[in-house]
Short mmCIF file of C-alpha atoms and ligand atoms in Angstrom, two decimals:
data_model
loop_
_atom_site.label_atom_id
_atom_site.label_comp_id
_atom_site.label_asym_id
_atom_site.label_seq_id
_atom_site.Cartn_x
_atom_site.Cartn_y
_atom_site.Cartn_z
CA UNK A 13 -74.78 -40.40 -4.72
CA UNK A 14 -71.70 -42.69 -5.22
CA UNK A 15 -68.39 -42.85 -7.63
CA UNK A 16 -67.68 -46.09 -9.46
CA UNK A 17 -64.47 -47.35 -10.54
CA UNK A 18 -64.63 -49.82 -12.78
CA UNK A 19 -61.46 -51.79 -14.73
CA UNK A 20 -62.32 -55.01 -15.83
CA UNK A 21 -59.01 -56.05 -16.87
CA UNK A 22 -57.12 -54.88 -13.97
CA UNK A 23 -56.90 -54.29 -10.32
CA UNK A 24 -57.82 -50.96 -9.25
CA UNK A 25 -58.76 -51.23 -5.48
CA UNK A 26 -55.42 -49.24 -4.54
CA UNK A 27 -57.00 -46.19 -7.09
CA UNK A 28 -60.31 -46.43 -5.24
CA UNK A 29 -58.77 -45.90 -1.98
CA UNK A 30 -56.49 -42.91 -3.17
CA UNK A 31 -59.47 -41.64 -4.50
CA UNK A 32 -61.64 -41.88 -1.52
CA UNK A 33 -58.61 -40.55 0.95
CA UNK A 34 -58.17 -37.28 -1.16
CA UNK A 35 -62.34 -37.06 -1.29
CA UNK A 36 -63.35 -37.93 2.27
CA UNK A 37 -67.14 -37.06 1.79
CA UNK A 38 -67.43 -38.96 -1.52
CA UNK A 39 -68.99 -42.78 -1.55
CA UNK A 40 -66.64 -44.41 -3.71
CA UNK A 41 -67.38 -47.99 -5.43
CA UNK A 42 -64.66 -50.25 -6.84
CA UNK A 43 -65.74 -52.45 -8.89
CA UNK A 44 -67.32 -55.58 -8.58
CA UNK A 45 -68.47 -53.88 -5.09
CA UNK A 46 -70.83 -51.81 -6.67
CA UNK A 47 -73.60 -51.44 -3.94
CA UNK A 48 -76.81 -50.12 -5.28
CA UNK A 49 -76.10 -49.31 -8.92
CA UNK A 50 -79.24 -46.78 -9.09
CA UNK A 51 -76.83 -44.41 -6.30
CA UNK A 52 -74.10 -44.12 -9.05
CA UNK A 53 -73.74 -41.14 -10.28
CA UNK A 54 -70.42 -40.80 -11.62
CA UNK A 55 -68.57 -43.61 -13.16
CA UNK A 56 -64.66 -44.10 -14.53
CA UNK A 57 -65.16 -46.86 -16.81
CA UNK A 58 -62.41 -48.86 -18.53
CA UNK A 59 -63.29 -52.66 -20.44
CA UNK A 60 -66.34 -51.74 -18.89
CA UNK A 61 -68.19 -55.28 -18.85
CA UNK A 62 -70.97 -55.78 -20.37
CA UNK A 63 -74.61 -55.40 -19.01
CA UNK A 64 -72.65 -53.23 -16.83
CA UNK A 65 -73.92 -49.53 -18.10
CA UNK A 66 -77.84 -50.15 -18.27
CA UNK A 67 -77.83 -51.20 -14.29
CA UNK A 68 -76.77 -47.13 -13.73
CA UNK A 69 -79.62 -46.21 -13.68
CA UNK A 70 -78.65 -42.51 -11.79
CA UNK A 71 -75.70 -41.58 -14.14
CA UNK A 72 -74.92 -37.86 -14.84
CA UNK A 73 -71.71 -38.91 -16.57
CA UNK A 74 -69.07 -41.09 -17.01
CA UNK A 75 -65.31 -41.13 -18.08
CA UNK A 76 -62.94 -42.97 -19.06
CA UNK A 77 -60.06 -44.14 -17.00
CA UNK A 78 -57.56 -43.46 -19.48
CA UNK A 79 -57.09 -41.38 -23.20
CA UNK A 80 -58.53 -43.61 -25.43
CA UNK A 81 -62.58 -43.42 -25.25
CA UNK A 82 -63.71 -46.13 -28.05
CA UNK A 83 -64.57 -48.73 -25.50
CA UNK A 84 -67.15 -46.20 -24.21
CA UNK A 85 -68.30 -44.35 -27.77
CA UNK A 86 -68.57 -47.73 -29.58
CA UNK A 87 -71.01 -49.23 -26.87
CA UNK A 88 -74.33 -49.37 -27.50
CA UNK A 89 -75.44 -49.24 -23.90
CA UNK A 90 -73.60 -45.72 -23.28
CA UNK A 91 -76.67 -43.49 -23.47
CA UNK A 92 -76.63 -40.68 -26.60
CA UNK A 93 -76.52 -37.33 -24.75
CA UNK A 94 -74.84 -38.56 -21.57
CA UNK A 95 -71.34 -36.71 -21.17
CA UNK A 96 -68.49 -38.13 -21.15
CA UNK A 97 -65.32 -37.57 -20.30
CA UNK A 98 -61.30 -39.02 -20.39
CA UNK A 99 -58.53 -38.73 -17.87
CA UNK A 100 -55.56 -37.35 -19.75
CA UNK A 101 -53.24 -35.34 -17.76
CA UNK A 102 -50.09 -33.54 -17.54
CA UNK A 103 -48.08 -36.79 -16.50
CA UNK A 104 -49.17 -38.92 -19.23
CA UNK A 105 -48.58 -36.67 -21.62
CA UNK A 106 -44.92 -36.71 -20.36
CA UNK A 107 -44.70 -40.16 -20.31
CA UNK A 108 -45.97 -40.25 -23.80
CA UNK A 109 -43.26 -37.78 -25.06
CA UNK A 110 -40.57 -39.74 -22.73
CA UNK A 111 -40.98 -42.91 -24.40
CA UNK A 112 -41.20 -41.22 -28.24
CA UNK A 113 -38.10 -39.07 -27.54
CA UNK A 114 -36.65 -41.93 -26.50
CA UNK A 115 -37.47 -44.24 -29.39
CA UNK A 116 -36.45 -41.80 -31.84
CA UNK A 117 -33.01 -40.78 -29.95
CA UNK A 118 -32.18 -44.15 -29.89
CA UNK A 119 -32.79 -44.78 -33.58
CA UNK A 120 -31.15 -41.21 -34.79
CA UNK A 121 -28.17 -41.33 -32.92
CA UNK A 122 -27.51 -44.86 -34.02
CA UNK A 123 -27.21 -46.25 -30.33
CA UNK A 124 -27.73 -49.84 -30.77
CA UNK A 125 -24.67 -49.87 -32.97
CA UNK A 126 -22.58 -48.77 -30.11
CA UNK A 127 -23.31 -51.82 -27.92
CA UNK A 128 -22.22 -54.05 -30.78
CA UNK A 129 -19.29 -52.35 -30.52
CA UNK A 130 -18.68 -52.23 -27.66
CA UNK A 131 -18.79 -56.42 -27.02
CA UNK A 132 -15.73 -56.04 -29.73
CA UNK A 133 -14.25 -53.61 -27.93
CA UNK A 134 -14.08 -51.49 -30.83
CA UNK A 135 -13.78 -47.65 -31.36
CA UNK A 136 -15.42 -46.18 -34.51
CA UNK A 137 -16.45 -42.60 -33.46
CA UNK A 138 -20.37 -42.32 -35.46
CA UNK A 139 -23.43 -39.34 -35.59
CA UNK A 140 -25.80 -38.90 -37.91
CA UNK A 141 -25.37 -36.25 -40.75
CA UNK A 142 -28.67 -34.93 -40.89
CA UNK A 143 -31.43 -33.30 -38.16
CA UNK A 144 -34.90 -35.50 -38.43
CA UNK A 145 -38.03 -34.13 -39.38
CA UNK A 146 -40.84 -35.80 -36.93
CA UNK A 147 -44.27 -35.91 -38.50
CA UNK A 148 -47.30 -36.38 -35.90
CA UNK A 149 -50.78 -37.82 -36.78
CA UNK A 150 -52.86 -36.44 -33.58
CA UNK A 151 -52.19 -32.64 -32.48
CA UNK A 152 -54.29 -32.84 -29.35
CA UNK A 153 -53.14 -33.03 -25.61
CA UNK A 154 -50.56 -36.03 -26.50
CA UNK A 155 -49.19 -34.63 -29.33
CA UNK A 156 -48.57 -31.33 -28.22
CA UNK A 157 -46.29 -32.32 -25.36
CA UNK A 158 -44.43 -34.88 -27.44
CA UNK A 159 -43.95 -31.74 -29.97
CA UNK A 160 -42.90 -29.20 -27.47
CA UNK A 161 -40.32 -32.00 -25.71
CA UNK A 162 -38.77 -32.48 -29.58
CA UNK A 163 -38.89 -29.32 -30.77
CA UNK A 164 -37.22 -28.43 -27.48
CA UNK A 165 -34.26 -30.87 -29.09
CA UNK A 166 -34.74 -28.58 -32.06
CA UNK A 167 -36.15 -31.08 -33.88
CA UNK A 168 -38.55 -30.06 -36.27
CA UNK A 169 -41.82 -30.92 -36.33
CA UNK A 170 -45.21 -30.49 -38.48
CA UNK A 171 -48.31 -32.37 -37.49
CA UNK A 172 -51.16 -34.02 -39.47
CA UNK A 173 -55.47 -33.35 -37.16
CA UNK A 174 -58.58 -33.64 -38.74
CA UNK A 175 -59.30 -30.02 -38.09
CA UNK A 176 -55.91 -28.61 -39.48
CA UNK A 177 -56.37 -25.98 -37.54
CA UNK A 178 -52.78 -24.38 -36.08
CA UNK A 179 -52.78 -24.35 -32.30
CA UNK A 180 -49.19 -22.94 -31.90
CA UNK A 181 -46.66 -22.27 -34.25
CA UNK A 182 -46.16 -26.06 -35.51
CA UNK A 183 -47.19 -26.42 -39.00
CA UNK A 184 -50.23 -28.33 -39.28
CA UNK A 185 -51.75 -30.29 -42.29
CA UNK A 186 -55.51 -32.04 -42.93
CA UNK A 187 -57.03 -34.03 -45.19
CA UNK A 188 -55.64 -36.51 -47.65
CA UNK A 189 -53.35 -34.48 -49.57
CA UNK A 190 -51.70 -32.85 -46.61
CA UNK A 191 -51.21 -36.73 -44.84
CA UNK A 192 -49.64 -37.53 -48.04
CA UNK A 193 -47.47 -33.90 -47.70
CA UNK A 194 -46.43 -34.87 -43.82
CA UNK A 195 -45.59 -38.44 -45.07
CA UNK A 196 -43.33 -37.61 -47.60
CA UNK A 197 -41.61 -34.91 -45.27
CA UNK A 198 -41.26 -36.93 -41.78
CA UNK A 199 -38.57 -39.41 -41.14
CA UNK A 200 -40.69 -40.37 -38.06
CA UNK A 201 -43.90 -40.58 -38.81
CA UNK A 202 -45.88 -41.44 -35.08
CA UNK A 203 -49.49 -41.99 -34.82
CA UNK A 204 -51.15 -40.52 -31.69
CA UNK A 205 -54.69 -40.34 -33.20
CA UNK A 206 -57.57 -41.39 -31.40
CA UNK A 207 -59.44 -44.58 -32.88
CA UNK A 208 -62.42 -43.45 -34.82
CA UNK A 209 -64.37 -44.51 -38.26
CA UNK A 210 -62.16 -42.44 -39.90
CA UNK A 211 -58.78 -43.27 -38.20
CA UNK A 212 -59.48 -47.12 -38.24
CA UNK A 213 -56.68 -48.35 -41.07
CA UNK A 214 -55.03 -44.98 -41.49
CA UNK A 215 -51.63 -46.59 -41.62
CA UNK A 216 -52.03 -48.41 -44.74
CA UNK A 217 -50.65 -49.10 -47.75
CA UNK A 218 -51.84 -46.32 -49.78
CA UNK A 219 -50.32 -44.18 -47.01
CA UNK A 220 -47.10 -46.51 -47.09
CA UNK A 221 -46.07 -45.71 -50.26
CA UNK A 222 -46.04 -41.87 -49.86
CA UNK A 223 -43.22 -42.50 -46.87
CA UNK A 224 -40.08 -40.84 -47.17
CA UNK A 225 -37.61 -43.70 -48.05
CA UNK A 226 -36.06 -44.93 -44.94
CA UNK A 227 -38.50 -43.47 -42.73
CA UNK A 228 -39.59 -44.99 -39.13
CA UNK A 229 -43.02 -45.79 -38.65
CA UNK A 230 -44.42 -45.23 -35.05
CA UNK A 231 -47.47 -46.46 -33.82
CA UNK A 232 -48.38 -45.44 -30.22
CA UNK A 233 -52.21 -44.88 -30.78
CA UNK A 234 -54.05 -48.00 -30.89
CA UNK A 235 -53.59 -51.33 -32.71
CA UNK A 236 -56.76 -51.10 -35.54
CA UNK A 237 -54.83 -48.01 -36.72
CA UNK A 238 -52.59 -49.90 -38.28
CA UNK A 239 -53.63 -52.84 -41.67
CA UNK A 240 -51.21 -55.45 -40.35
CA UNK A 241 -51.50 -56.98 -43.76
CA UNK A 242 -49.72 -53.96 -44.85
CA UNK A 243 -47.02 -53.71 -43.12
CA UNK A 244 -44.59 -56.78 -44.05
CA UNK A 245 -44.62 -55.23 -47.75
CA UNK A 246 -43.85 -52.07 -47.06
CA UNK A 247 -40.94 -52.80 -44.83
CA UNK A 248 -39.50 -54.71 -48.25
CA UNK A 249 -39.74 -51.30 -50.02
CA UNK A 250 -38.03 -49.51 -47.10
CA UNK A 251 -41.19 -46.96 -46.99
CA UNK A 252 -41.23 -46.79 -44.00
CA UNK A 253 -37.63 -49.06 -43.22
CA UNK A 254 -38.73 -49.82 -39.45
CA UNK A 255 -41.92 -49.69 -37.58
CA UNK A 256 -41.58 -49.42 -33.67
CA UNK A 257 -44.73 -50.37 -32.45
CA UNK A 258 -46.72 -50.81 -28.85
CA UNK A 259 -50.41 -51.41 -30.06
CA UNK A 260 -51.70 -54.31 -31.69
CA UNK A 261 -54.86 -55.51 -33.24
CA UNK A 262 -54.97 -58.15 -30.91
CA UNK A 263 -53.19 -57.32 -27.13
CA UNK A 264 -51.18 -58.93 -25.50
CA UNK A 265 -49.55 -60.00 -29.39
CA UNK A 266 -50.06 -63.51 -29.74
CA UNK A 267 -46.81 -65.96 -29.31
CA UNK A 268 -46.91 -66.85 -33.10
CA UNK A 269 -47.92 -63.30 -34.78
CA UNK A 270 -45.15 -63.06 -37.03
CA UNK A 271 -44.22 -58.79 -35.86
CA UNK A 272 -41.77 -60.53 -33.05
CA UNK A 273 -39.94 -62.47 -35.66
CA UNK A 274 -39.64 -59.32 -38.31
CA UNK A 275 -36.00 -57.82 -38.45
CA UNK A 276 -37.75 -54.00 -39.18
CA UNK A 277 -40.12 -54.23 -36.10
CA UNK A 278 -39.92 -53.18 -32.78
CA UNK A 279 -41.99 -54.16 -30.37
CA UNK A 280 -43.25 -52.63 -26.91
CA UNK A 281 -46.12 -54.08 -25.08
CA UNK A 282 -48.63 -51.40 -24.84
CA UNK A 283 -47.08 -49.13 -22.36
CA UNK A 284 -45.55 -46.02 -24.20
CA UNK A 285 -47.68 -44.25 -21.90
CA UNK A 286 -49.98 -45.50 -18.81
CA UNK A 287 -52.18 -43.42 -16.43
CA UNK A 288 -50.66 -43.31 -13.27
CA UNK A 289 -52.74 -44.08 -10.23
CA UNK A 290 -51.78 -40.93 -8.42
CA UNK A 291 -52.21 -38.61 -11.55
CA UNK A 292 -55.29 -40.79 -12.25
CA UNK A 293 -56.90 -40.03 -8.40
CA UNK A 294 -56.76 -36.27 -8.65
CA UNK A 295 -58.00 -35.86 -12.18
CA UNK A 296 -61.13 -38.67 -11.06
CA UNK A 297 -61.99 -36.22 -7.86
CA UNK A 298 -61.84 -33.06 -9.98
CA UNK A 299 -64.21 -34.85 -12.52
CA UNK A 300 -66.22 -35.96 -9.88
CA UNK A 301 -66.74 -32.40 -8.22
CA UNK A 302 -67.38 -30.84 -11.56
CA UNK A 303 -69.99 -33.20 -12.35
CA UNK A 304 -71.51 -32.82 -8.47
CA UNK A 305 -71.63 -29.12 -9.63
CA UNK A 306 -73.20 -29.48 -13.23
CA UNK A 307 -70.35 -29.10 -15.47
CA UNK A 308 -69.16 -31.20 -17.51
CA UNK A 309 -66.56 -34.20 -16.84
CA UNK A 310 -63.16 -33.58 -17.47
CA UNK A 311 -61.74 -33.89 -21.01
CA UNK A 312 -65.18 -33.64 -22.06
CA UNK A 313 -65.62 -35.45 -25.58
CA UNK A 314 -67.38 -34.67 -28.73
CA UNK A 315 -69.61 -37.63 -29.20
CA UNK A 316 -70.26 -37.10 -32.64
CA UNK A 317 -66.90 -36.85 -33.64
CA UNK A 318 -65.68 -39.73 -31.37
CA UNK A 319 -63.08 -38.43 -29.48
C1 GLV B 416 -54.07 -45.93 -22.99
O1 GLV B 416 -53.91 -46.57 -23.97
C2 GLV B 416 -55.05 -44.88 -22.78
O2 GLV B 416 -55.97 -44.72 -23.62
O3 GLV B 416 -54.97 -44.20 -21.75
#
């Protein structure tokens, strides 16, 4: 019985070791050292490559090494009724609400003005007149901390699942007509959703043009959320008047994508929120035991629903 990790597009031999010091009796893997792939029982996949999945032969269940799971649901070569998991913890969820408290503060309260100023050495006193209403697409572990860490600013917030089904005393909207109601209410709109069939494009045009005037677009979730194509014309019609955004269609963003050069874009490089290797260690070993005892992997996903 063995653990894989396995990151294709990054290093994670300093993970497998944290993960094999807090589990001494567990045979961990790090990938490309994978040993005998039929002993894997448990793997933490992310850019898994391909032909990778049909050599594990032993699987009980795998996870992904981070929130997002469409790598794993959209490949063919992840068996049907094999469970899978995601590593989403307390500390990412913090980190996620960090960076959108902090894109929205800085926007509200007008900062970048001040440093403007400031080179001119000039005092003109400035706060904003009215309290912002932020609008969430995604209610689930994400979107729950960012709303408790605003609403802890008082800020109000209502939030836009698939479900619409109230978890805590946010108001929360579903379907068309109620995205269209949370649009037209939020003057930051912020995408958390998880990338499925029905997600794909959700920040489109048709979705554009029921934007409150002036609002702020934020787009945290993944890049295909957004039609790019979209975007540049409804920045002219102020609806919404910025986008901040740190995923892309295509990652890193290309030198010449024209986003860098748009005066109403903002743009972070894909790191509003990034599993930490020590958060990521404890929540792999707890997986790992659970599956070792027959339950399911942590953050156990719906397969049908993708996410
Ligand atoms: C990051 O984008 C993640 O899915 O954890």
């Amino acid at each position: 019985m063995a653990l894989l990790i396995c990151a294709s597009d990054r290093d994670t031999s300093r993970l497998a070791a944290r993960v094999a010091a807090m589990a001494p009796g567990v045979n961990v893997r790090n990938w490309p050292d994978i040993g005998q792939p039929e002993d894997i029982d448990f793997a933490v996949l992310w850019r898994q490559p391909p032909g990778l999945l049909p050599r594990l032969t032993g699987l009980k269940a795998v996870s992904s090494l981070g929130a997002g799971v469409e790598h794993l649901v959209n490949d063919p070569d992840l068996p049907e009724h094999l469970p899978l998991g995601r590593l989403a913890g307390p500390k990412l969820a913090s980190d996620m609400a960090a960076y959108l408290v902090a894109q929205v503060l800085w926007h509200w309260k007008g900062l970048d003005r001040f440093a403007g100023q400031q080179s001119e050495r000039r005092w003109q006193p400035w706060t904003p007149r009215h309290t912002p209403t932020i609008g969430l697409l995604g209610y689930g572990h994400l979107g729950q901390a960012c709303a408790r860490a605003f609403q802890a600013l008082d800020l109000p917030v209502t939030a836009w699942t698939r479900s619409g089904q109230s978890i805590d005393d946010t108001v929360v909207h579903s379907g068309a007509s109620g995205l269209a109601t949370l649009a037209a209410q939020a003057d930051y709109l912020i995408c958390l959703l998880p990338l499925t069939d029905q997600t794909r494009g959700i920040l489109n045009q048709r979705l554009f043009t029921t934007m409150k005037p002036d609002s702020v677009l934020i787009s945290v979730g993944r890049g295909p959320h957004l039609i790019e194509a979209d975007l540049a014309p409804a920045l002219e019609q102020r609806r919404p008047a910025l986008a901040i955004l740190d995923v892309f269609d295509q990652e890193p963003l290309p030198a010449d994508h024209p986003f860098w050069q748009h005066p109403q874009i903002r743009i972070t490089p894909h790191c509003s929120a990034i599993t930490r290797s020590d958060e990521a260690a404890e929540l792999i070993v707890e997986s790992y035991h659970r599956v070792r005892k027959g339950l399911p992997p942590l953050g156990l996903v719906k397969r049908e629903r993708g996410y």
